[in-house]
Short mmCIF file of N, CA and C in Angstrom, two decimals:
data_model
loop_
_atom_site.label_atom_id
_atom_site.label_comp_id
_atom_site.label_asym_id
_atom_site.label_seq_id
_atom_site.Cartn_x
_atom_site.Cartn_y
_atom_site.Cartn_z
N UNK A 12 -37.21 -3.85 -4.82
CA UNK A 12 -36.86 -2.44 -4.87
C UNK A 12 -37.30 -1.85 -6.18
N UNK A 13 -37.75 -0.65 -6.12
CA UNK A 13 -38.19 0.05 -7.32
C UNK A 13 -37.02 0.69 -8.05
N UNK A 14 -37.24 0.92 -9.30
CA UNK A 14 -36.22 1.54 -10.14
C UNK A 14 -36.34 3.06 -10.01
N UNK A 15 -35.19 3.73 -9.90
CA UNK A 15 -35.20 5.18 -9.85
C UNK A 15 -35.34 5.72 -11.27
N UNK A 16 -36.19 6.69 -11.42
CA UNK A 16 -36.35 7.33 -12.72
C UNK A 16 -35.52 8.61 -12.73
N UNK A 17 -34.26 8.46 -13.13
CA UNK A 17 -33.34 9.59 -13.16
C UNK A 17 -32.72 9.66 -14.55
N UNK A 18 -32.72 10.84 -15.10
CA UNK A 18 -32.10 11.01 -16.43
C UNK A 18 -30.58 11.03 -16.28
N UNK A 19 -29.90 10.88 -17.41
CA UNK A 19 -28.44 10.88 -17.38
C UNK A 19 -27.90 12.21 -16.87
N UNK A 20 -28.50 13.30 -17.24
CA UNK A 20 -28.02 14.61 -16.80
C UNK A 20 -28.28 14.80 -15.29
N UNK A 21 -29.42 14.32 -14.80
CA UNK A 21 -29.70 14.39 -13.36
C UNK A 21 -28.71 13.52 -12.59
N UNK A 22 -28.42 12.35 -13.12
CA UNK A 22 -27.46 11.46 -12.46
C UNK A 22 -26.07 12.10 -12.43
N UNK A 23 -25.67 12.72 -13.54
CA UNK A 23 -24.38 13.39 -13.60
C UNK A 23 -24.30 14.50 -12.56
N UNK A 24 -25.37 15.25 -12.40
CA UNK A 24 -25.43 16.32 -11.40
C UNK A 24 -25.31 15.75 -9.99
N UNK A 25 -26.00 14.63 -9.74
CA UNK A 25 -25.92 13.98 -8.42
C UNK A 25 -24.50 13.51 -8.13
N UNK A 26 -23.84 12.92 -9.12
CA UNK A 26 -22.47 12.43 -8.95
C UNK A 26 -21.52 13.58 -8.67
N UNK A 27 -21.65 14.67 -9.42
CA UNK A 27 -20.79 15.83 -9.22
C UNK A 27 -20.97 16.44 -7.83
N UNK A 28 -22.20 16.43 -7.31
CA UNK A 28 -22.45 16.95 -5.97
C UNK A 28 -21.82 16.05 -4.91
N UNK A 29 -21.90 14.74 -5.12
CA UNK A 29 -21.40 13.78 -4.13
C UNK A 29 -19.90 13.58 -4.20
N UNK A 30 -19.29 13.82 -5.36
CA UNK A 30 -17.86 13.59 -5.55
C UNK A 30 -17.07 14.75 -4.99
N UNK A 31 -15.98 14.43 -4.28
CA UNK A 31 -15.15 15.52 -3.76
C UNK A 31 -14.36 16.17 -4.90
N UNK A 32 -14.16 17.46 -4.77
CA UNK A 32 -13.33 18.17 -5.74
C UNK A 32 -11.87 17.92 -5.41
N UNK A 33 -11.07 17.69 -6.42
CA UNK A 33 -9.64 17.52 -6.18
C UNK A 33 -8.86 18.16 -7.30
N UNK A 34 -7.72 18.64 -6.94
CA UNK A 34 -6.81 19.25 -7.89
C UNK A 34 -5.77 18.21 -8.27
N UNK A 35 -5.71 17.83 -9.53
CA UNK A 35 -4.76 16.82 -9.97
C UNK A 35 -3.33 17.24 -9.67
N UNK A 36 -3.03 18.51 -9.89
CA UNK A 36 -1.67 19.00 -9.63
C UNK A 36 -1.31 18.86 -8.16
N UNK A 37 -2.21 19.31 -7.28
CA UNK A 37 -1.94 19.23 -5.83
C UNK A 37 -1.87 17.78 -5.36
N UNK A 38 -2.74 16.92 -5.89
CA UNK A 38 -2.71 15.50 -5.53
C UNK A 38 -1.37 14.88 -5.92
N UNK A 39 -0.88 15.20 -7.11
CA UNK A 39 0.41 14.68 -7.57
C UNK A 39 1.55 15.22 -6.72
N UNK A 40 1.46 16.49 -6.37
CA UNK A 40 2.49 17.11 -5.54
C UNK A 40 2.56 16.46 -4.16
N UNK A 41 1.40 16.25 -3.54
CA UNK A 41 1.35 15.59 -2.23
C UNK A 41 1.90 14.17 -2.32
N UNK A 42 1.49 13.43 -3.35
CA UNK A 42 1.98 12.05 -3.53
C UNK A 42 3.48 12.04 -3.72
N UNK A 43 3.99 12.95 -4.51
CA UNK A 43 5.43 13.03 -4.77
C UNK A 43 6.21 13.29 -3.49
N UNK A 44 5.78 14.27 -2.71
CA UNK A 44 6.52 14.63 -1.52
C UNK A 44 6.40 13.59 -0.41
N UNK A 45 5.22 13.04 -0.20
CA UNK A 45 5.08 12.03 0.86
C UNK A 45 5.79 10.74 0.46
N UNK A 46 5.65 10.31 -0.79
CA UNK A 46 6.37 9.14 -1.26
C UNK A 46 7.87 9.34 -1.16
N UNK A 47 8.32 10.54 -1.54
CA UNK A 47 9.74 10.87 -1.43
C UNK A 47 10.21 10.89 0.02
N UNK A 48 9.37 11.39 0.92
CA UNK A 48 9.72 11.43 2.34
C UNK A 48 9.86 10.01 2.89
N UNK A 49 8.96 9.12 2.51
CA UNK A 49 9.06 7.72 2.95
C UNK A 49 10.37 7.12 2.45
N UNK A 50 10.70 7.38 1.20
CA UNK A 50 11.96 6.86 0.63
C UNK A 50 13.16 7.49 1.33
N UNK A 51 13.07 8.78 1.66
CA UNK A 51 14.15 9.45 2.38
C UNK A 51 14.36 8.83 3.76
N UNK A 52 13.28 8.49 4.43
CA UNK A 52 13.39 7.84 5.74
C UNK A 52 14.09 6.49 5.60
N UNK A 53 13.72 5.75 4.57
CA UNK A 53 14.40 4.48 4.30
C UNK A 53 15.88 4.68 4.02
N UNK A 54 16.22 5.70 3.23
CA UNK A 54 17.62 5.98 2.92
C UNK A 54 18.37 6.40 4.17
N UNK A 55 17.73 7.18 5.04
CA UNK A 55 18.35 7.60 6.30
C UNK A 55 18.67 6.39 7.17
N UNK A 56 17.71 5.49 7.30
CA UNK A 56 17.92 4.27 8.09
C UNK A 56 19.09 3.47 7.51
N UNK A 57 19.09 3.33 6.18
CA UNK A 57 20.16 2.58 5.52
C UNK A 57 21.52 3.24 5.75
N UNK A 58 21.60 4.55 5.60
CA UNK A 58 22.86 5.27 5.81
C UNK A 58 23.35 5.13 7.24
N UNK A 59 22.44 5.22 8.20
CA UNK A 59 22.83 5.06 9.61
C UNK A 59 23.41 3.66 9.85
N UNK A 60 22.77 2.67 9.27
CA UNK A 60 23.26 1.30 9.44
C UNK A 60 24.61 1.10 8.77
N UNK A 61 24.77 1.64 7.56
CA UNK A 61 26.04 1.52 6.85
C UNK A 61 27.16 2.25 7.60
N UNK A 62 26.85 3.44 8.11
CA UNK A 62 27.85 4.19 8.89
C UNK A 62 28.15 3.52 10.22
N UNK A 63 27.22 2.72 10.71
CA UNK A 63 27.42 1.99 11.96
C UNK A 63 28.19 0.69 11.76
N UNK A 64 28.55 0.39 10.52
CA UNK A 64 29.38 -0.79 10.27
C UNK A 64 28.65 -1.98 9.68
N UNK A 65 27.37 -1.85 9.40
CA UNK A 65 26.62 -2.96 8.81
C UNK A 65 27.03 -3.15 7.35
N UNK A 66 26.99 -4.39 6.90
CA UNK A 66 27.28 -4.64 5.49
C UNK A 66 26.13 -4.11 4.65
N UNK A 67 26.37 -3.95 3.35
CA UNK A 67 25.33 -3.43 2.46
C UNK A 67 24.11 -4.34 2.47
N UNK A 68 24.32 -5.66 2.48
CA UNK A 68 23.21 -6.63 2.52
C UNK A 68 22.41 -6.50 3.80
N UNK A 69 23.12 -6.45 4.94
CA UNK A 69 22.41 -6.34 6.22
C UNK A 69 21.71 -5.00 6.37
N UNK A 70 22.31 -3.93 5.87
CA UNK A 70 21.67 -2.62 5.95
C UNK A 70 20.37 -2.62 5.15
N UNK A 71 20.40 -3.23 3.96
CA UNK A 71 19.18 -3.30 3.15
C UNK A 71 18.11 -4.12 3.85
N UNK A 72 18.51 -5.24 4.45
CA UNK A 72 17.55 -6.11 5.13
C UNK A 72 16.92 -5.39 6.34
N UNK A 73 17.76 -4.78 7.16
CA UNK A 73 17.23 -4.11 8.36
C UNK A 73 16.44 -2.85 8.00
N UNK A 74 16.77 -2.19 6.90
CA UNK A 74 15.98 -1.05 6.45
C UNK A 74 14.58 -1.51 6.07
N UNK A 75 14.49 -2.62 5.35
CA UNK A 75 13.18 -3.16 4.98
C UNK A 75 12.38 -3.52 6.23
N UNK A 76 13.04 -4.17 7.16
CA UNK A 76 12.36 -4.56 8.40
C UNK A 76 11.87 -3.32 9.15
N UNK A 77 12.70 -2.30 9.24
CA UNK A 77 12.32 -1.08 9.96
C UNK A 77 11.14 -0.39 9.28
N UNK A 78 11.14 -0.31 7.95
CA UNK A 78 10.02 0.33 7.24
C UNK A 78 8.73 -0.46 7.39
N UNK A 79 8.83 -1.78 7.34
CA UNK A 79 7.64 -2.62 7.55
C UNK A 79 7.10 -2.42 8.96
N UNK A 80 7.99 -2.40 9.95
CA UNK A 80 7.57 -2.20 11.33
C UNK A 80 6.91 -0.83 11.51
N UNK A 81 7.57 0.21 10.98
CA UNK A 81 7.02 1.57 11.14
C UNK A 81 5.64 1.70 10.48
N UNK A 82 5.49 1.14 9.28
CA UNK A 82 4.19 1.22 8.59
C UNK A 82 3.13 0.46 9.38
N UNK A 83 3.47 -0.71 9.91
CA UNK A 83 2.51 -1.48 10.71
C UNK A 83 2.15 -0.75 11.99
N UNK A 84 3.14 -0.16 12.63
CA UNK A 84 2.89 0.59 13.86
C UNK A 84 1.99 1.79 13.59
N UNK A 85 2.31 2.55 12.54
CA UNK A 85 1.49 3.71 12.19
C UNK A 85 0.08 3.30 11.78
N UNK A 86 -0.06 2.14 11.13
CA UNK A 86 -1.39 1.63 10.78
C UNK A 86 -2.16 1.31 12.05
N UNK A 87 -1.52 0.64 12.98
CA UNK A 87 -2.16 0.27 14.24
C UNK A 87 -2.59 1.48 15.06
N UNK A 88 -1.83 2.55 14.96
CA UNK A 88 -2.16 3.77 15.69
C UNK A 88 -3.16 4.66 14.94
N UNK A 89 -3.52 4.26 13.72
CA UNK A 89 -4.48 5.02 12.92
C UNK A 89 -3.86 6.20 12.19
N UNK A 90 -2.54 6.30 12.19
CA UNK A 90 -1.86 7.43 11.56
C UNK A 90 -1.65 7.19 10.07
N UNK A 91 -1.36 5.96 9.69
CA UNK A 91 -1.07 5.67 8.28
C UNK A 91 -2.28 5.95 7.40
N UNK A 92 -3.48 5.71 7.91
CA UNK A 92 -4.69 6.02 7.15
C UNK A 92 -4.80 7.52 6.86
N UNK A 93 -4.42 8.34 7.85
CA UNK A 93 -4.45 9.78 7.66
C UNK A 93 -3.41 10.21 6.63
N UNK A 94 -2.24 9.56 6.67
CA UNK A 94 -1.20 9.85 5.68
C UNK A 94 -1.71 9.47 4.30
N UNK A 95 -2.35 8.28 4.21
CA UNK A 95 -2.88 7.82 2.93
C UNK A 95 -3.98 8.73 2.40
N UNK A 96 -4.81 9.23 3.29
CA UNK A 96 -5.89 10.13 2.86
C UNK A 96 -5.30 11.44 2.32
N UNK A 97 -4.23 11.90 2.94
CA UNK A 97 -3.59 13.14 2.50
C UNK A 97 -2.77 12.93 1.21
N UNK A 98 -1.95 11.88 1.19
CA UNK A 98 -0.98 11.71 0.11
C UNK A 98 -1.46 10.84 -1.04
N UNK A 99 -2.54 10.11 -0.84
CA UNK A 99 -3.02 9.23 -1.90
C UNK A 99 -1.98 8.19 -2.27
N UNK A 100 -1.65 8.12 -3.56
CA UNK A 100 -0.73 7.11 -4.06
C UNK A 100 0.67 7.26 -3.48
N UNK A 101 1.01 8.41 -2.96
CA UNK A 101 2.33 8.61 -2.37
C UNK A 101 2.57 7.76 -1.15
N UNK A 102 1.50 7.31 -0.51
CA UNK A 102 1.66 6.48 0.69
C UNK A 102 1.77 5.00 0.35
N UNK A 103 1.66 4.70 -0.94
CA UNK A 103 1.69 3.29 -1.35
C UNK A 103 3.08 2.92 -1.89
N UNK A 104 4.11 3.55 -1.31
CA UNK A 104 5.47 3.15 -1.64
C UNK A 104 5.52 1.66 -1.33
N UNK A 105 6.04 0.85 -2.25
CA UNK A 105 5.83 -0.59 -2.19
C UNK A 105 5.90 -1.26 -0.82
N UNK A 106 6.96 -1.10 -0.07
CA UNK A 106 7.10 -1.89 1.15
C UNK A 106 6.18 -1.39 2.26
N UNK A 107 6.00 -0.07 2.37
CA UNK A 107 5.13 0.44 3.43
C UNK A 107 3.66 0.25 3.07
N UNK A 108 3.32 0.42 1.81
CA UNK A 108 1.95 0.18 1.37
C UNK A 108 1.55 -1.27 1.54
N UNK A 109 2.48 -2.18 1.23
CA UNK A 109 2.21 -3.60 1.39
C UNK A 109 2.02 -3.95 2.87
N UNK A 110 2.86 -3.38 3.71
CA UNK A 110 2.74 -3.61 5.15
C UNK A 110 1.38 -3.12 5.65
N UNK A 111 0.98 -1.95 5.20
CA UNK A 111 -0.32 -1.40 5.57
C UNK A 111 -1.46 -2.28 5.09
N UNK A 112 -1.32 -2.83 3.87
CA UNK A 112 -2.41 -3.65 3.31
C UNK A 112 -2.56 -4.99 4.02
N UNK A 113 -1.56 -5.41 4.75
CA UNK A 113 -1.67 -6.63 5.55
C UNK A 113 -2.13 -6.30 6.97
N UNK A 114 -1.60 -5.23 7.53
CA UNK A 114 -1.90 -4.87 8.92
C UNK A 114 -3.34 -4.38 9.09
N UNK A 115 -3.82 -3.55 8.16
CA UNK A 115 -5.16 -2.96 8.30
C UNK A 115 -6.27 -4.01 8.40
N UNK A 116 -6.32 -5.02 7.49
CA UNK A 116 -7.37 -6.03 7.65
C UNK A 116 -7.21 -6.88 8.91
N UNK A 117 -5.96 -7.12 9.31
CA UNK A 117 -5.73 -7.89 10.54
C UNK A 117 -6.32 -7.17 11.74
N UNK A 118 -6.13 -5.86 11.79
CA UNK A 118 -6.69 -5.07 12.89
C UNK A 118 -8.21 -5.02 12.80
N UNK A 119 -8.71 -4.83 11.58
CA UNK A 119 -10.16 -4.71 11.38
C UNK A 119 -10.91 -5.98 11.80
N UNK A 120 -10.33 -7.15 11.55
CA UNK A 120 -11.03 -8.40 11.80
C UNK A 120 -10.58 -9.12 13.06
N UNK A 121 -9.81 -8.46 13.94
CA UNK A 121 -9.32 -9.13 15.15
C UNK A 121 -10.46 -9.52 16.10
N UNK A 122 -11.57 -8.79 16.03
CA UNK A 122 -12.71 -9.11 16.91
C UNK A 122 -13.34 -10.46 16.56
N UNK A 123 -13.07 -10.95 15.34
CA UNK A 123 -13.60 -12.25 14.92
C UNK A 123 -12.71 -13.41 15.35
N UNK A 124 -11.62 -13.09 16.06
CA UNK A 124 -10.73 -14.13 16.56
C UNK A 124 -9.46 -14.23 15.72
N UNK A 125 -8.50 -14.97 16.25
CA UNK A 125 -7.21 -15.06 15.57
C UNK A 125 -7.25 -15.95 14.34
N UNK A 126 -8.06 -16.99 14.35
CA UNK A 126 -8.08 -17.92 13.21
C UNK A 126 -9.02 -17.42 12.12
N UNK A 127 -10.30 -17.23 12.45
CA UNK A 127 -11.28 -16.81 11.44
C UNK A 127 -11.25 -15.31 11.18
N UNK A 128 -10.66 -14.55 12.05
CA UNK A 128 -10.56 -13.11 11.85
C UNK A 128 -9.22 -12.72 11.27
N UNK A 129 -8.22 -12.62 12.14
CA UNK A 129 -6.90 -12.16 11.72
C UNK A 129 -6.29 -13.09 10.68
N UNK A 130 -6.25 -14.38 10.98
CA UNK A 130 -5.61 -15.34 10.08
C UNK A 130 -6.28 -15.43 8.72
N UNK A 131 -7.59 -15.43 8.70
CA UNK A 131 -8.32 -15.60 7.44
C UNK A 131 -8.41 -14.31 6.64
N UNK A 132 -8.43 -13.17 7.27
CA UNK A 132 -8.68 -11.91 6.57
C UNK A 132 -7.42 -11.07 6.33
N UNK A 133 -6.29 -11.47 6.94
CA UNK A 133 -5.08 -10.67 6.86
C UNK A 133 -4.62 -10.43 5.42
N UNK A 134 -4.80 -11.42 4.57
CA UNK A 134 -4.29 -11.30 3.20
C UNK A 134 -5.39 -11.00 2.18
N UNK A 135 -6.52 -10.46 2.65
CA UNK A 135 -7.63 -10.14 1.74
C UNK A 135 -7.16 -9.17 0.65
N UNK A 136 -6.44 -8.15 1.04
CA UNK A 136 -5.96 -7.16 0.07
C UNK A 136 -4.64 -7.61 -0.54
N UNK A 137 -3.72 -8.08 0.29
CA UNK A 137 -2.38 -8.42 -0.20
C UNK A 137 -2.32 -9.77 -0.89
N UNK A 138 -3.28 -10.64 -0.65
CA UNK A 138 -3.26 -11.98 -1.23
C UNK A 138 -3.13 -12.02 -2.73
N UNK A 139 -3.97 -11.28 -3.46
CA UNK A 139 -3.83 -11.29 -4.92
C UNK A 139 -2.46 -10.80 -5.40
N UNK A 140 -1.88 -9.84 -4.68
CA UNK A 140 -0.54 -9.36 -5.05
C UNK A 140 0.48 -10.48 -4.88
N UNK A 141 0.37 -11.23 -3.80
CA UNK A 141 1.29 -12.34 -3.55
C UNK A 141 1.10 -13.42 -4.61
N UNK A 142 -0.13 -13.80 -4.87
CA UNK A 142 -0.41 -14.86 -5.83
C UNK A 142 0.08 -14.50 -7.23
N UNK A 143 -0.32 -13.33 -7.72
CA UNK A 143 0.07 -12.96 -9.08
C UNK A 143 1.54 -12.58 -9.18
N UNK A 144 2.10 -12.05 -8.11
CA UNK A 144 3.54 -11.77 -8.09
C UNK A 144 4.35 -13.05 -8.16
N UNK A 145 3.92 -14.06 -7.39
CA UNK A 145 4.59 -15.36 -7.43
C UNK A 145 4.45 -16.00 -8.79
N UNK A 146 3.24 -15.97 -9.35
CA UNK A 146 3.00 -16.55 -10.67
C UNK A 146 3.85 -15.86 -11.74
N UNK A 147 3.90 -14.53 -11.69
CA UNK A 147 4.70 -13.79 -12.67
C UNK A 147 6.18 -14.12 -12.54
N UNK A 148 6.66 -14.26 -11.31
CA UNK A 148 8.07 -14.58 -11.12
C UNK A 148 8.40 -15.98 -11.63
N UNK A 149 7.47 -16.91 -11.50
CA UNK A 149 7.69 -18.27 -12.05
C UNK A 149 7.75 -18.21 -13.57
N UNK A 150 6.80 -17.51 -14.18
CA UNK A 150 6.77 -17.41 -15.65
C UNK A 150 8.04 -16.74 -16.16
N UNK A 151 8.43 -15.63 -15.54
CA UNK A 151 9.64 -14.92 -15.97
C UNK A 151 10.87 -15.78 -15.74
N UNK A 152 10.91 -16.49 -14.61
CA UNK A 152 12.02 -17.40 -14.35
C UNK A 152 12.14 -18.50 -15.39
N UNK A 153 11.00 -19.04 -15.80
CA UNK A 153 11.02 -20.09 -16.83
C UNK A 153 11.48 -19.53 -18.17
N UNK A 154 10.99 -18.35 -18.52
CA UNK A 154 11.42 -17.71 -19.78
C UNK A 154 12.93 -17.47 -19.74
N UNK A 155 13.42 -16.96 -18.64
CA UNK A 155 14.85 -16.70 -18.50
C UNK A 155 15.65 -18.01 -18.58
N UNK A 156 15.16 -19.07 -17.92
CA UNK A 156 15.85 -20.36 -17.92
C UNK A 156 15.95 -20.94 -19.32
N UNK A 157 14.84 -20.89 -20.06
CA UNK A 157 14.83 -21.52 -21.37
C UNK A 157 15.41 -20.64 -22.48
N UNK A 158 15.28 -19.34 -22.36
CA UNK A 158 15.69 -18.45 -23.46
C UNK A 158 16.82 -17.50 -23.09
N UNK A 159 17.17 -17.43 -21.80
CA UNK A 159 18.16 -16.44 -21.37
C UNK A 159 19.46 -17.04 -21.17
#
C-alpha cells in the first residue's frame, strides 16, 4: 500500500468532517437521565419486592436478577443498543451494562455455534473486567487480612 501524502492540517480537516458533532452538555444530560431512569427502575423493582414481603437480601438479589434479565432481553431485541447510542455512558449502569456486554457478543457469534461462537466469544468484552476485578479483590482482601 502506498503512503498518503496528507498534511497535518488536511488530516485535521478530514477528521472534523468525519467526526460527529456532539454537545458535551446534552450528552451529559442524556447520560444522567437515562442512567437515573435505569436506577429508578431498579429501585421500583426493589420497593415492590419489599412491599410484597421479601426480605431486604432477597429483594436485592431479585432486583439484580430482574435488571440483568431486562438488559439481556433488550439487547436481544436490539433496543439496548439504541438506548446506548442515545444515552452513551448513561446506559452503562454497572449491572445492565455488564449484562449487555456479555449478551451482545453471544448474539453476534451464535452463527459460529455454541462452543466456538457463543461459548468462546461471550466474555470477549466482559472477560477483562472479570479477570482484573477478581485480581483486585484478591489483592485488596490480602491487604485487609494482613493490615486491617
